[in-house]
Each structure stands twice: as structure tokens, then as C-alpha cells.
Amino acid sequence: MKSIFEKNLMLYKTRYESPIGELTLLSDGNSLIEIRLYKSRYPSIASNLKTVECDDLNVFKLTKTWLDKYFSCEIPDIKDLPLKFIGSEFQQKVMSLLCEIPYGTVTTYKDIARKINPKMSAQAVGNAVGRNPLAIIVPCHRVIGVNNNLVGFGGGLEVKKYLLNHEGVDVSKLKTPTKGNAL
């Protein structure tokens, strides 16, 4: 199988209008490999690759249905989607742990780090979470800093608050730290 980073590999994209703005969905033709939020601070995993607009791929239909359910306050199952995690072994481990965070709950970067290795730093997990290419579906928005600090989200903290509130999390108890990166 070809690597996602081979220049001659064809990637497909489509758009999805959501309550948090336009999302760009990216696929290798079979699996969903990225959901880009309109304000993402990291470059696309396919920023130097050729992409073609294609709205009728089955993976895009499944993803749009999943997102429709999510934004309609249903709890769609992540297992309903063919996903491909692109990243290092460590990033993939973190993405796997993110998928275990139940809808409407939060956990901390530190808690995720401890599940991987008792000596692991929250910052290492924060870096991996920050590069999550499958935002919303792989729920990186459910990860907060210690002491209920609302930190880190590629689409901005207002979008993170929206998603958490949408899931029923009491965002009034979350605070934005004024100094440092309180992971």
C-alpha cells in the first residue's frame, strides 16, 4: 500500500457546513484521514499533496451522517466510520485513548499521560492531542488541563467550549489560565 505522503497518491476532499463553521473532510478514497476546522493552527497532513473535490465517496457520506447525528445531539458511534490515523506510534496511541473518552465527559492531559506511562509528561500528550487530524470524531475537545483549565484546541477555545457545552459539560466550571500552558 502506498504511503499517504507519496506525491502521486490521490486524496479526496469535501466540505461540511457545521454549527462551528465549515469543515473540510479528507480521505484516501476508503478511510477518513482528516477533518480540518476552518481555524486550525496546524497545517493539513496533506498540505503538499494533490487533492480532488469529490462529494460522493461513501466514506464522506458516512462521515456527514455521523456529523449530522452529533450536531443533532445524538451520540453516534465512532466505530461506524472507517478511520485511518496518520502519525507516529505514540500519536496513534494517544488518538486511541482519546476515542475512549465518553461523550459529555472530560479528562486531563495528565490522566492520559499516566495511562501510557506513569512518568510521561502531560506536555508530550498535549503535543500529540494538538495534532489530532480527526477533530470532533476523535474527541480531543474533551481533554482539559489540570485544575479544570480550558487549554489547547486547534480550532480555538471558543469552539472547544461550544463542543463541550453541546455535549452537556458545564463549561462555567472550566477556566482559562492567564499564564503558562497549564496542562
Short mmCIF file of C-alpha atoms in Angstrom, two decimals, residues 109 123 126-127 145 149 151-152 177 179-183:
data_model
loop_
_atom_site.label_atom_id
_atom_site.label_comp_id
_atom_site.label_asym_id
_atom_site.label_seq_id
_atom_site.Cartn_x
_atom_site.Cartn_y
_atom_site.Cartn_z
CA TYR A 109 -3.70 15.60 29.55
CA GLN A 123 3.10 18.20 27.52
CA GLY A 126 -0.64 17.77 24.66
CA ASN A 127 1.57 17.88 21.57
CA GLY A 145 -5.65 20.88 31.76
CA ASN A 149 -8.07 24.67 32.95
CA VAL A 151 -6.48 24.88 27.30
CA GLY A 152 -5.44 23.72 23.89
CA PRO A 177 -5.35 30.14 32.71
CA LYS A 179 -0.12 32.38 32.37
CA GLY A 180 1.63 29.31 31.09
CA ASN A 181 0.18 26.25 29.47
CA ALA A 182 -1.45 24.55 32.48
CA LEU A 183 -1.62 21.01 31.12
#
